[in-house]
C-alpha positions as semicolon CSV with decimal commas, in nm:
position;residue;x (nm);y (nm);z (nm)
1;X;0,000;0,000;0,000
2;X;0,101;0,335;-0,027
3;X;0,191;0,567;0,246
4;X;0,137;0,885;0,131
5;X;-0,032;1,031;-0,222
6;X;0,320;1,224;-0,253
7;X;0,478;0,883;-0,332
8;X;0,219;0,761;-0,590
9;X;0,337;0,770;-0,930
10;X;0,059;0,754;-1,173
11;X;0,208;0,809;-1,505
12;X;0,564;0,798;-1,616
13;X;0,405;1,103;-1,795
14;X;0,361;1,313;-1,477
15;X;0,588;1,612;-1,572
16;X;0,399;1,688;-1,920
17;X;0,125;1,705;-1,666
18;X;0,251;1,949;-1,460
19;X;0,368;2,200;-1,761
20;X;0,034;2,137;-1,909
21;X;-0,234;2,188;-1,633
22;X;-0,192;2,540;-1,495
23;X;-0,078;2,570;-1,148
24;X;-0,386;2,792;-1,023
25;X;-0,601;2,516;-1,134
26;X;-0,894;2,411;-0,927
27;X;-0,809;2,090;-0,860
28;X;-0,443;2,104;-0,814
29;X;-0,543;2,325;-0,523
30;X;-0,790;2,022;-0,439
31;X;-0,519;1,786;-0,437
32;X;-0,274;2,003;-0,217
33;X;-0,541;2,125;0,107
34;X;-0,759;1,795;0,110
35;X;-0,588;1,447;0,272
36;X;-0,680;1,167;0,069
37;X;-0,504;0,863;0,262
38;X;-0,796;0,783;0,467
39;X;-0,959;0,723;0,123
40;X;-0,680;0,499;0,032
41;X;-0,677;0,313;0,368
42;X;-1,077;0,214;0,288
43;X;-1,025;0,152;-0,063
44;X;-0,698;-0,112;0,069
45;X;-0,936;-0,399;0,125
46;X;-1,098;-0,345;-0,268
47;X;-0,783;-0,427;-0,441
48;X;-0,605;-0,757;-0,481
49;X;-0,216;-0,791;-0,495
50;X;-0,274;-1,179;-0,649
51;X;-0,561;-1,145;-0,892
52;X;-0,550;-0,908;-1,203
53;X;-0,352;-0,587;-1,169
54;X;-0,273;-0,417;-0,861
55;X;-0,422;-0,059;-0,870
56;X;-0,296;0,082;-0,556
């Protein structure tokens, strides 16, 4: 699991991202004030590491 959403690496494309979506942007400012990892600590139990592909 993940410990923290700094260390999740969703795209090896992640710096086009960040020249392409403006820095003001609504949900950039989403991402920085809100904590997700109690989300990711209830989705844990949802994902599989054996079966199919891991998503978190």
């Amino acid at each position: 699991m993940i410990s923290n959403q700094e260390t999740l690496n969703l795209s090896p494309f992640m710096a086009i991202f960040d020249i392409v979506v403006p820095k003001d942007n609504m949900l950039r400012q989403i991402n920085e004030l809100v904590d997700f990892s109690l989300i990711l600590e209830e989705l844990k139990t949802k994902y599989y590491l054996d079966n199919g592909r891991n998503a978190i």
